[in-house]
Amino acid sequence: MGATSNPTQSNPGPGRDKNRVVIFDTTLRDGEQSPGASMNLEEKIKIAQLLEEMGVDVIEAGFPIASNGDFEAVREIAKVVKNASVCGLARAARGDIDRCWEAVQHAKRPRIHSFLSTSPLHMKYKLQMEPVQVHQAVIDSVSHARNLCADVEWSAEDGSRTEHDFLCRVVESAIKAGARTVNIPDTVGYAVPEEYAALIRMLFNRVPNIDKAVVSVHCHNDLGLAVANSLAAVAAGARQIECTVNGLGERAGNAAMEEIVMALRTRQDTMPYTTGIKSELITRASRLVSAVTGFVVQPNKAIVGANAFAHESGIHQDGMLKHAGTYEIMTPESVGLGKSTLVMGKHSGRHAFKMKLKELGFELGDNALNDAFRRFKEVADRKKDVFDEDIVALVDDQIQQSDERIKFVALQVIAGSKGPQSAEIELDFDGVSKTAKTEGNGPVDATFNAVRAIVPNAARLLLYQVHAVTEGTDAQAEVTVRLEEGGKTVVGQGADPDTLVASARAYIHALNKLLTKRAKTAPAALTA
Ligand code: KIV
Ligand code: ZN
């Protein structure tokens, strides 16, 4: 893909820099559509705040008509985000668009994102509409959205499989009706880079008012080409990329934001395009999204995988010692991956701990700081070396478990080959101390049975996963649990040097979320 392949075709972008690419993050919308990746309000707000800090231009916060939970999340994110545009998704229907506006209108920069399928297959079977009806619906929906909101994006769902003449006509009409951004999704991840770039170039060549809008791309990763397709489209003139942290998203996911940002940053020689993203926050965002969703990042994943900057072979290590450039095309620091530093030990004071938290991006109130400091001391007493990762794990755990109805107090487990394995747990449930002792098929089962004896539930355990925060047998364990009850899934995490305590904390965290979900009844989510 040549940087000069389309020198004359450019779109308006932030600051009118013709090479500036708008980063539109849809982790909270398309990302959340990954089965099992549901997030609660607090988690969505935390992610949105980090996306804003990273310099994301547009945050797609959800699909307001889909459920009351989605609506509330978009509305609350619209209220807290200060610089980025906050966008909500809406189908081409007045009710969807009105509900979307109700949620995003609180934002400093609100955006309505309306979409409708344009491919022959989708029009015939999914919409059961004639092309002429689809065309009119595009005009009506964009006009309606524009009467409410100055910033309207319109997406031609399944755009990459849409017949060219028809695509040109609807894109022209959407722009005429007021769309400032027109998005051409590769909804099913079918496109290949040259073909997709040619499609974008075709629009620039044939749509007379194309210069009045930003052309956007939204690529799914079914063939593993989402990032390549997005970059090819930028070289062809697109100036907005829709993407997600860790490539989360429907089916095989969306284009991964970290890969797009680092490809553009690293290969300025062939792709002279810029983004506003502070790449140093990429690792933090990746870890946050992974922790919240329970979706582990594969070790060899580009940019954010645990091995992305690891050099195992002797030849590589030798080369690295002589010159880092021999095997490293980006520095770990450029994605915010510092060396695992020994931070503090059991003699470290409260002030030093507070400073360290600030450096790691946490600002805690007095009570939360006291609790976190107490947990830190407990860890430091049991673990020789305390690393940044340990502190992040325990503070994340701490933040998650404050304000919850069920609180972990103590656990005693009998494990080993002789059996029976049993667990005695003490919980604080709505302010009342409760204990239970049960047996189980192994120590984790016994622990979960003991929790269930105090908090009866029929939730199905979909996932139980243990991850060591750092190296060594004294490393903290970070446990993720995914539960399902009545079609609702929740993810819980817990961290502790004792794997069984971490397991109990994770299970309790998930149960607390289920209690909250039970309290809020929401209509079934829609999909886009
Ligand atoms: O993949 C897709 O086409 C979408 C649209 C709603 C933008 O997610
Ligand atoms: Zn999508």
Coordinates of C-alpha atoms and ligand atoms in Angstrom, one line a residue:
M1 CA 0.0 0.0 0.0
G2 CA 1.6 3.2 -1.1
A3 CA 1.4 6.4 1.0
T4 CA 1.2 8.4 -2.2
S5 CA -1.4 6.2 -3.9
N6 CA -4.1 8.9 -3.3
P7 CA -2.3 12.2 -2.8
T8 CA -5.2 14.4 -3.8
Q9 CA -8.0 12.9 -1.9
S10 CA -8.3 13.9 1.7
N11 CA -11.0 14.5 4.3
P12 CA -11.5 17.1 6.9
G13 CA -10.1 15.9 10.2
P14 CA -9.2 17.3 13.6
G15 CA -7.1 20.4 13.2
R16 CA -7.7 20.2 9.4
D17 CA -4.4 18.2 9.1
K18 CA -5.1 16.2 6.0
N19 CA -3.0 13.3 7.3
R20 CA -4.6 13.1 10.8
V21 CA -6.6 9.9 11.3
V22 CA -9.6 10.1 13.7
I23 CA -9.6 7.2 16.1
F24 CA -13.1 6.0 16.8
D25 CA -13.1 3.5 19.6
T26 CA -16.0 1.1 19.8
T27 CA -14.8 -1.2 22.6
L28 CA -17.9 -0.3 24.7
R29 CA -20.3 -1.0 21.8
D30 CA -19.0 -3.5 19.2
G31 CA -16.5 -4.8 21.8
E32 CA -19.2 -5.4 24.3
Q33 CA -21.1 -7.4 21.7
S34 CA -18.5 -10.2 22.0
P35 CA -20.4 -13.1 23.7
G36 CA -19.6 -13.0 27.4
A37 CA -17.9 -9.6 27.3
S38 CA -20.5 -7.7 29.2
M39 CA -19.4 -4.8 31.4
N40 CA -21.2 -2.9 34.2
L41 CA -21.7 0.8 34.4
E42 CA -18.7 1.5 36.6
E43 CA -16.4 -0.5 34.4
K44 CA -17.6 1.2 31.2
I45 CA -17.0 4.6 32.8
K46 CA -13.5 3.6 33.9
I47 CA -12.7 2.4 30.4
A48 CA -14.2 5.6 28.8
Q49 CA -12.1 7.8 31.1
L50 CA -9.0 5.9 30.1
L51 CA -9.9 6.1 26.4
E52 CA -10.3 9.8 26.8
E53 CA -6.9 10.1 28.6
M54 CA -5.3 8.1 25.7
G55 CA -6.6 10.7 23.2
V56 CA -9.3 8.8 21.5
D57 CA -11.3 11.2 19.3
V58 CA -14.7 9.4 19.4
I59 CA -15.9 7.0 22.0
E60 CA -18.8 4.9 20.9
A61 CA -20.3 4.3 24.3
G62 CA -23.2 1.9 23.4
F63 CA -26.5 1.3 21.7
P64 CA -29.0 3.2 23.8
I65 CA -32.2 1.6 22.5
A66 CA -30.8 -1.9 23.1
S67 CA -31.4 -1.9 26.9
N68 CA -31.9 0.4 29.8
G69 CA -28.3 -0.5 30.9
D70 CA -26.9 0.5 27.6
F71 CA -28.9 3.8 27.7
E72 CA -27.7 4.6 31.2
A73 CA -24.1 3.8 30.3
V74 CA -24.1 6.1 27.2
R75 CA -25.8 8.9 29.2
E76 CA -23.3 8.7 32.1
I77 CA -20.3 8.5 29.8
A78 CA -21.6 11.5 27.9
K79 CA -21.7 13.4 31.2
V80 CA -18.2 12.5 32.4
V81 CA -16.2 12.7 29.1
K82 CA -14.8 16.1 28.6
N83 CA -12.8 16.2 25.3
A84 CA -13.7 13.2 23.1
S85 CA -16.9 13.0 21.2
V86 CA -19.4 10.6 22.7
C87 CA -21.4 8.6 20.2
G88 CA -24.3 6.3 20.5
L89 CA -25.5 3.8 17.9
A90 CA -29.0 3.8 16.4
R91 CA -30.8 1.9 13.7
A92 CA -32.5 3.8 10.9
A93 CA -35.7 4.3 12.9
R94 CA -37.0 7.5 14.7
G95 CA -37.4 5.7 18.0
D96 CA -33.8 4.5 18.0
I97 CA -32.5 7.9 17.0
D98 CA -34.5 9.8 19.6
R99 CA -33.4 7.4 22.3
C100 CA -29.8 7.8 21.2
W101 CA -30.1 11.6 21.3
E102 CA -31.6 11.4 24.8
A103 CA -28.5 9.6 25.9
V104 CA -25.7 11.5 24.1
Q105 CA -27.2 15.0 24.3
H106 CA -25.4 15.5 27.7
A107 CA -22.0 15.2 26.0
K108 CA -19.8 18.2 25.2
R109 CA -19.4 16.7 21.7
P110 CA -22.4 14.4 21.1
R111 CA -22.6 12.2 18.0
I112 CA -25.4 10.1 16.6
H113 CA -24.3 7.1 14.6
S114 CA -27.1 5.7 12.5
F115 CA -26.7 2.6 10.3
L116 CA -28.6 0.6 7.7
S117 CA -27.6 -2.4 5.6
T118 CA -27.0 -1.8 1.9
S119 CA -25.8 -5.1 0.5
P120 CA -28.2 -7.1 -1.7
L121 CA -28.0 -10.0 0.8
H122 CA -28.9 -7.9 3.8
M123 CA -31.6 -5.9 2.1
K124 CA -33.3 -8.9 0.7
Y125 CA -33.1 -11.3 3.7
K126 CA -32.4 -9.3 6.8
L127 CA -34.4 -6.1 6.1
Q128 CA -36.8 -7.4 3.5
M129 CA -36.7 -4.0 1.9
E130 CA -36.3 -2.9 -1.7
P131 CA -33.2 -0.8 -2.5
V132 CA -35.4 2.2 -3.1
Q133 CA -36.9 1.9 0.3
V134 CA -33.5 1.6 1.9
H135 CA -32.3 4.7 0.1
Q136 CA -35.3 6.7 1.4
A137 CA -34.8 5.3 4.9
V138 CA -31.2 6.5 4.8
I139 CA -32.3 10.0 3.8
D140 CA -35.1 10.1 6.5
S141 CA -32.9 8.8 9.3
V142 CA -29.9 11.0 8.7
S143 CA -32.2 14.1 8.3
H144 CA -34.0 13.2 11.5
A145 CA -30.7 12.7 13.3
R146 CA -29.3 16.0 11.9
N147 CA -32.4 17.9 13.3
L148 CA -31.3 16.7 16.7
C149 CA -27.5 16.7 16.6
A150 CA -24.9 18.5 14.5
D151 CA -22.5 15.6 14.4
V152 CA -24.1 12.6 12.6
E153 CA -22.3 9.5 11.3
W154 CA -24.0 7.2 8.9
S155 CA -22.9 3.6 8.3
A156 CA -23.6 1.4 5.3
E157 CA -23.8 -1.9 7.1
D158 CA -22.2 -4.7 5.0
G159 CA -20.8 -1.9 2.9
S160 CA -17.9 -3.9 1.5
R161 CA -20.4 -6.3 -0.1
T162 CA -22.6 -3.6 -1.5
E163 CA -23.1 -3.0 -5.2
H164 CA -21.0 0.0 -6.2
D165 CA -23.6 2.2 -8.0
F166 CA -26.0 1.8 -5.1
L167 CA -23.3 2.5 -2.5
C168 CA -22.4 5.7 -4.3
R169 CA -26.0 6.8 -4.4
V170 CA -26.7 6.2 -0.7
V171 CA -23.4 7.7 0.4
E172 CA -24.1 10.9 -1.6
S173 CA -27.6 11.1 -0.2
A174 CA -26.4 10.5 3.4
I175 CA -23.9 13.4 3.0
K176 CA -26.6 15.6 1.4
A177 CA -28.9 14.8 4.3
G178 CA -26.3 16.0 6.8
A179 CA -23.9 13.1 7.7
R180 CA -20.5 14.5 8.6
T181 CA -18.9 11.1 8.6
V182 CA -19.8 8.2 6.3
N183 CA -18.6 4.8 7.4
I184 CA -18.1 1.8 5.0
P185 CA -18.0 -1.2 7.3
D186 CA -16.5 -4.6 6.3
T187 CA -19.2 -6.0 8.6
V188 CA -18.4 -9.7 8.0
G189 CA -14.6 -9.4 7.6
Y190 CA -14.7 -10.5 4.0
A191 CA -12.6 -7.8 2.3
V192 CA -8.9 -8.0 1.4
P193 CA -6.7 -5.0 1.5
E194 CA -6.3 -4.1 -2.2
E195 CA -10.0 -4.6 -2.9
Y196 CA -11.1 -2.6 0.2
A197 CA -8.7 0.3 -0.7
A198 CA -10.1 0.2 -4.2
L199 CA -13.7 0.5 -2.9
I200 CA -12.7 3.6 -0.8
R201 CA -10.9 5.1 -3.9
M202 CA -14.0 4.4 -6.0
L203 CA -16.1 6.4 -3.6
F204 CA -13.7 9.4 -3.8
N205 CA -13.8 9.2 -7.5
R206 CA -17.5 8.9 -8.0
V207 CA -19.4 10.5 -5.1
P208 CA -19.6 14.2 -6.0
N209 CA -19.9 15.6 -2.4
I210 CA -17.5 13.1 -0.8
D211 CA -15.2 16.0 0.3
K212 CA -18.0 17.2 2.6
A213 CA -17.6 14.2 4.9
V214 CA -14.9 12.2 6.7
V215 CA -14.8 8.7 5.2
S216 CA -14.6 6.1 7.9
V217 CA -13.8 2.4 8.0
H218 CA -14.9 -0.3 10.4
C219 CA -13.3 -3.7 9.8
H220 CA -14.0 -7.1 11.3
N221 CA -11.3 -9.6 11.7
D222 CA -12.9 -12.8 10.4
L223 CA -10.0 -13.4 8.0
G224 CA -7.4 -11.8 10.3
L225 CA -7.3 -8.7 7.9
A226 CA -9.1 -6.0 9.9
V227 CA -6.0 -4.0 10.7
A228 CA -4.5 -4.4 7.2
N229 CA -7.8 -3.4 5.6
S230 CA -8.1 -0.4 7.8
L231 CA -4.6 0.8 6.9
A232 CA -5.1 0.2 3.2
A233 CA -8.3 2.3 3.4
V234 CA -6.4 5.1 5.1
A235 CA -3.8 5.1 2.2
A236 CA -6.8 5.4 -0.1
G237 CA -8.2 8.5 1.6
A238 CA -10.2 7.3 4.7
R239 CA -9.6 9.4 7.7
Q240 CA -11.5 7.7 10.5
I241 CA -10.7 4.2 11.7
E242 CA -13.2 2.4 14.0
C243 CA -11.4 0.0 16.3
T244 CA -11.4 -1.6 19.7
V245 CA -8.9 -2.2 22.5
N246 CA -7.4 -5.8 22.2
G247 CA -9.4 -6.2 18.9
L248 CA -12.5 -7.1 21.0
G249 CA -15.7 -7.3 19.0
E250 CA -18.4 -9.5 17.3
R251 CA -17.1 -12.9 16.3
A252 CA -13.4 -12.6 15.5
G253 CA -13.4 -9.0 16.7
N254 CA -12.7 -5.6 15.2
A255 CA -9.5 -4.0 14.1
A256 CA -7.2 -3.7 17.2
M257 CA -6.6 -0.1 18.2
E258 CA -3.1 -0.8 19.5
E259 CA -2.0 -2.4 16.3
I260 CA -3.3 0.5 14.2
V261 CA -1.7 3.1 16.3
M262 CA 1.7 1.4 16.5
A263 CA 1.7 0.5 12.8
L264 CA 1.1 4.2 12.0
R265 CA 3.7 5.3 14.5
T266 CA 6.4 2.8 13.6
R267 CA 6.0 3.0 9.8
Q268 CA 5.8 6.7 9.2
D269 CA 8.1 6.1 6.3
T270 CA 5.4 4.4 4.3
M271 CA 2.3 5.6 6.1
P272 CA 2.7 9.3 7.0
Y273 CA -0.5 9.5 9.0
T274 CA -0.9 10.6 12.6
T275 CA -3.3 9.9 15.4
G276 CA -3.9 11.7 18.7
I277 CA -3.3 8.6 20.7
K278 CA -0.8 8.5 23.6
S279 CA 0.6 5.1 22.8
E280 CA 2.2 4.9 26.3
L281 CA -1.3 4.2 27.7
I282 CA -1.9 1.2 25.4
T283 CA -0.7 -1.4 27.9
R284 CA -2.9 0.0 30.6
A285 CA -5.9 0.1 28.4
S286 CA -5.3 -3.5 27.2
R287 CA -5.0 -4.7 30.8
L288 CA -8.1 -2.9 31.9
V289 CA -10.2 -4.2 29.1
S290 CA -8.9 -7.7 29.6
A291 CA -9.5 -7.6 33.4
V292 CA -13.1 -6.2 33.0
T293 CA -14.2 -8.6 30.3
G294 CA -12.2 -11.7 31.4
F295 CA -10.9 -12.0 27.9
V296 CA -7.3 -13.0 28.2
V297 CA -4.9 -11.5 25.6
Q298 CA -3.1 -14.3 23.8
P299 CA 0.7 -14.2 24.7
N300 CA 1.8 -13.8 21.1
K301 CA -0.7 -11.0 20.3
A302 CA 0.9 -8.0 18.5
I303 CA 1.8 -5.0 20.7
V304 CA 0.0 -6.2 23.9
G305 CA 0.7 -9.9 24.2
A306 CA 2.9 -11.0 27.1
N307 CA 5.6 -12.1 24.6
A308 CA 5.3 -9.1 22.3
F309 CA 8.6 -7.7 23.7
A310 CA 10.2 -10.9 25.1
H311 CA 13.3 -12.4 23.5
E312 CA 13.8 -16.0 24.2
S313 CA 16.3 -17.4 21.8
G314 CA 20.0 -17.0 22.6
I315 CA 20.8 -15.4 19.2
H316 CA 18.1 -12.8 19.6
Q317 CA 19.2 -12.0 23.2
D318 CA 22.7 -11.6 22.0
G319 CA 21.6 -9.3 19.2
M320 CA 19.5 -7.3 21.6
L321 CA 22.4 -6.8 24.0
K322 CA 24.5 -5.4 21.1
H323 CA 21.8 -3.2 19.7
A324 CA 18.1 -3.2 20.6
G325 CA 17.2 -2.4 17.0
T326 CA 18.4 -5.8 15.8
Y327 CA 15.2 -7.5 17.0
E328 CA 13.0 -4.7 18.3
I329 CA 11.1 -2.3 16.0
M330 CA 9.4 -0.5 18.8
T331 CA 10.5 0.1 22.4
P332 CA 8.4 -1.5 25.2
E333 CA 8.3 2.0 26.7
S334 CA 6.4 3.3 23.7
V335 CA 3.4 1.2 24.6
G336 CA 3.8 1.9 28.3
L337 CA 5.5 -1.4 29.2
G338 CA 8.1 -0.5 31.8
K339 CA 10.5 -3.0 33.1
S340 CA 9.0 -4.9 36.0
T341 CA 10.4 -2.7 38.8
L342 CA 10.8 -3.7 42.3
V343 CA 8.8 -1.0 43.9
M344 CA 8.5 -1.4 47.6
G345 CA 8.7 -3.8 50.5
K346 CA 7.1 -4.2 53.9
H347 CA 8.9 -1.2 55.3
S348 CA 7.5 1.3 52.7
G349 CA 5.4 4.0 54.2
R350 CA 1.9 5.2 53.3
H351 CA 3.2 8.3 51.6
A352 CA 5.5 6.3 49.3
F353 CA 2.6 4.0 48.5
K354 CA 0.4 6.9 47.7
M355 CA 3.1 8.3 45.3
K356 CA 3.5 5.0 43.7
L357 CA -0.3 4.7 43.1
K358 CA -0.2 8.2 41.5
E359 CA 2.6 7.1 39.2
L360 CA 0.5 4.0 38.2
G361 CA -2.5 6.2 37.5
F362 CA -4.6 5.7 40.6
E363 CA -6.0 8.5 42.7
L364 CA -7.8 7.0 45.7
G365 CA -9.8 8.8 48.4
D366 CA -8.7 8.5 52.0
N367 CA -10.7 5.4 52.9
A368 CA -9.9 3.5 49.7
L369 CA -6.2 4.5 50.2
N370 CA -6.2 3.1 53.7
D371 CA -7.8 -0.1 52.6
A372 CA -5.4 -0.5 49.7
F373 CA -2.4 0.3 52.0
R374 CA -3.6 -2.4 54.4
R375 CA -3.8 -4.9 51.6
F376 CA -0.4 -3.9 50.3
K377 CA 1.1 -4.5 53.7
E378 CA -0.5 -7.9 53.8
V379 CA 1.0 -8.8 50.4
A380 CA 4.4 -7.3 51.3
D381 CA 4.5 -9.5 54.5
R382 CA 3.9 -12.6 52.5
K383 CA 5.8 -11.9 49.3
K384 CA 9.4 -11.0 49.1
D385 CA 9.3 -8.7 46.1
V386 CA 6.4 -6.4 45.4
F387 CA 6.2 -5.2 41.8
D388 CA 4.1 -2.6 40.0
E389 CA 1.9 -5.4 38.7
D390 CA 1.2 -6.6 42.2
I391 CA 0.1 -3.1 43.2
V392 CA -2.1 -2.7 40.1
A393 CA -3.7 -6.1 40.8
L394 CA -4.5 -5.4 44.4
V395 CA -5.8 -1.9 43.8
D396 CA -8.0 -3.1 40.9
D397 CA -9.3 -5.8 43.2
Q398 CA -9.9 -3.2 46.0
I399 CA -11.7 -0.8 43.7
Q400 CA -13.9 -3.6 42.4
Q401 CA -14.9 -4.9 45.8
S402 CA -15.8 -1.6 47.5
D403 CA -19.5 -0.8 47.9
E404 CA -20.5 -4.5 47.5
R405 CA -23.1 -6.4 49.4
I406 CA -21.0 -9.5 49.9
K407 CA -17.5 -9.0 51.3
F408 CA -14.8 -11.5 51.8
V409 CA -13.5 -11.8 55.4
A410 CA -11.6 -15.0 55.8
L411 CA -11.0 -18.5 54.3
Q412 CA -9.5 -21.7 55.6
V413 CA -9.1 -24.6 53.2
I414 CA -8.1 -28.2 53.6
A415 CA -6.6 -29.4 50.3
G416 CA -4.3 -32.2 49.1
S417 CA -4.6 -35.8 47.9
K418 CA -6.1 -37.4 51.0
G419 CA -9.4 -35.6 51.0
P420 CA -12.1 -34.8 51.6
Q421 CA -11.2 -31.3 50.6
S422 CA -13.2 -28.7 52.6
A423 CA -13.4 -25.0 53.0
E424 CA -14.6 -22.8 55.8
I425 CA -15.4 -19.2 54.7
E426 CA -16.5 -16.1 56.6
L427 CA -18.3 -13.4 54.6
D428 CA -19.9 -10.1 55.5
F429 CA -23.3 -10.2 53.7
D430 CA -25.3 -6.9 54.0
G431 CA -23.3 -6.0 57.1
V432 CA -24.0 -9.4 58.9
S433 CA -21.1 -11.8 59.5
K434 CA -21.8 -15.3 58.2
T435 CA -19.7 -18.5 58.1
A436 CA -20.1 -21.8 56.3
K437 CA -18.1 -25.0 56.1
T438 CA -18.5 -27.3 53.1
E439 CA -16.7 -30.1 51.3
G440 CA -16.1 -30.2 47.5
N441 CA -14.5 -32.0 44.7
G442 CA -11.2 -30.2 45.2
P443 CA -10.4 -27.0 47.1
V444 CA -11.9 -24.6 44.5
D445 CA -15.2 -26.5 44.4
A446 CA -15.2 -26.6 48.2
T447 CA -14.6 -22.9 48.4
F448 CA -17.4 -22.0 45.9
N449 CA -19.8 -24.4 47.7
A450 CA -19.1 -22.6 51.0
V451 CA -19.9 -19.3 49.3
R452 CA -23.0 -20.8 47.8
A453 CA -24.1 -22.0 51.3
I454 CA -24.2 -18.4 52.4
V455 CA -25.4 -16.9 49.1
P456 CA -27.6 -19.5 47.4
N457 CA -27.6 -19.2 43.6
A458 CA -28.0 -21.4 40.6
A459 CA -25.6 -19.4 38.4
R460 CA -23.6 -21.5 35.9
L461 CA -19.8 -21.2 36.0
L462 CA -18.8 -20.5 32.4
L463 CA -15.1 -19.7 33.1
Y464 CA -12.6 -20.2 35.9
Q465 CA -9.2 -18.9 35.0
V466 CA -6.0 -18.3 37.0
H467 CA -3.2 -16.0 35.9
A468 CA 0.1 -15.2 37.8
V469 CA 0.6 -11.5 38.1
T470 CA 4.4 -11.7 38.2
E471 CA 7.0 -14.5 38.1
G472 CA 7.8 -16.9 40.9
T473 CA 5.8 -19.3 43.1
D474 CA 5.0 -16.5 45.5
A475 CA 3.4 -14.4 42.8
Q476 CA -0.1 -13.1 43.3
A477 CA -2.8 -15.1 41.6
E478 CA -5.4 -13.1 39.6
V479 CA -8.5 -15.2 39.2
T480 CA -11.3 -14.5 36.7
V481 CA -14.7 -16.1 37.0
R482 CA -17.6 -15.8 34.5
L483 CA -21.1 -16.7 35.7
E484 CA -24.4 -17.0 33.8
E485 CA -27.8 -16.7 35.3
G486 CA -31.0 -16.4 33.2
G487 CA -29.1 -15.3 30.1
K488 CA -27.1 -12.6 31.9
T489 CA -23.4 -13.0 32.2
V490 CA -21.0 -11.4 34.7
V491 CA -17.3 -11.4 35.1
G492 CA -15.6 -11.2 38.5
Q493 CA -11.9 -10.9 39.4
G494 CA -9.9 -11.4 42.6
A495 CA -6.2 -11.1 43.4
D496 CA -4.2 -12.5 46.3
P497 CA -1.0 -14.4 46.8
D498 CA -3.2 -17.4 47.9
T499 CA -4.9 -18.8 44.8
L500 CA -7.9 -20.0 46.8
V501 CA -8.5 -16.6 48.4
A502 CA -8.2 -15.0 45.0
S503 CA -10.7 -17.6 43.7
A504 CA -13.2 -16.8 46.5
R505 CA -12.8 -13.1 45.9
A506 CA -13.4 -13.5 42.2
Y507 CA -16.5 -15.6 42.7
I508 CA -17.9 -13.1 45.3
H509 CA -17.1 -10.2 42.9
A510 CA -19.1 -12.0 40.2
L511 CA -22.0 -12.8 42.6
N512 CA -22.1 -9.1 43.6
K513 CA -22.6 -8.1 40.0
L514 CA -25.3 -10.7 39.6
L515 CA -27.1 -9.3 42.6
T516 CA -26.9 -5.8 40.9
K517 CA -28.2 -7.2 37.6
R518 CA -31.0 -9.0 39.3
A519 CA -32.1 -5.8 40.8
K520 CA -32.2 -4.1 37.4
T521 CA -34.5 -5.8 34.9
A522 CA -33.5 -4.8 31.4
P523 CA -35.0 -5.8 28.0
A524 CA -32.9 -8.3 26.0
A525 CA -30.0 -6.6 24.2
L526 CA -30.2 -6.0 20.5
T527 CA -27.4 -6.7 18.2
A528 CA -26.0 -4.5 15.4
Ligands
KIV1 O1 -20.0 -4.2 11.7 C1 -20.8 -3.3 11.5 O2 -21.2 -3.1 10.3 C2 -21.2 -2.4 12.5 C3 -22.1 -1.2 12.2 C4 -23.2 -1.1 13.1 C5 -21.2 0.0 12.1 O3 -20.9 -2.7 13.7
ZN2 ZN -19.1 -4.0 13.7

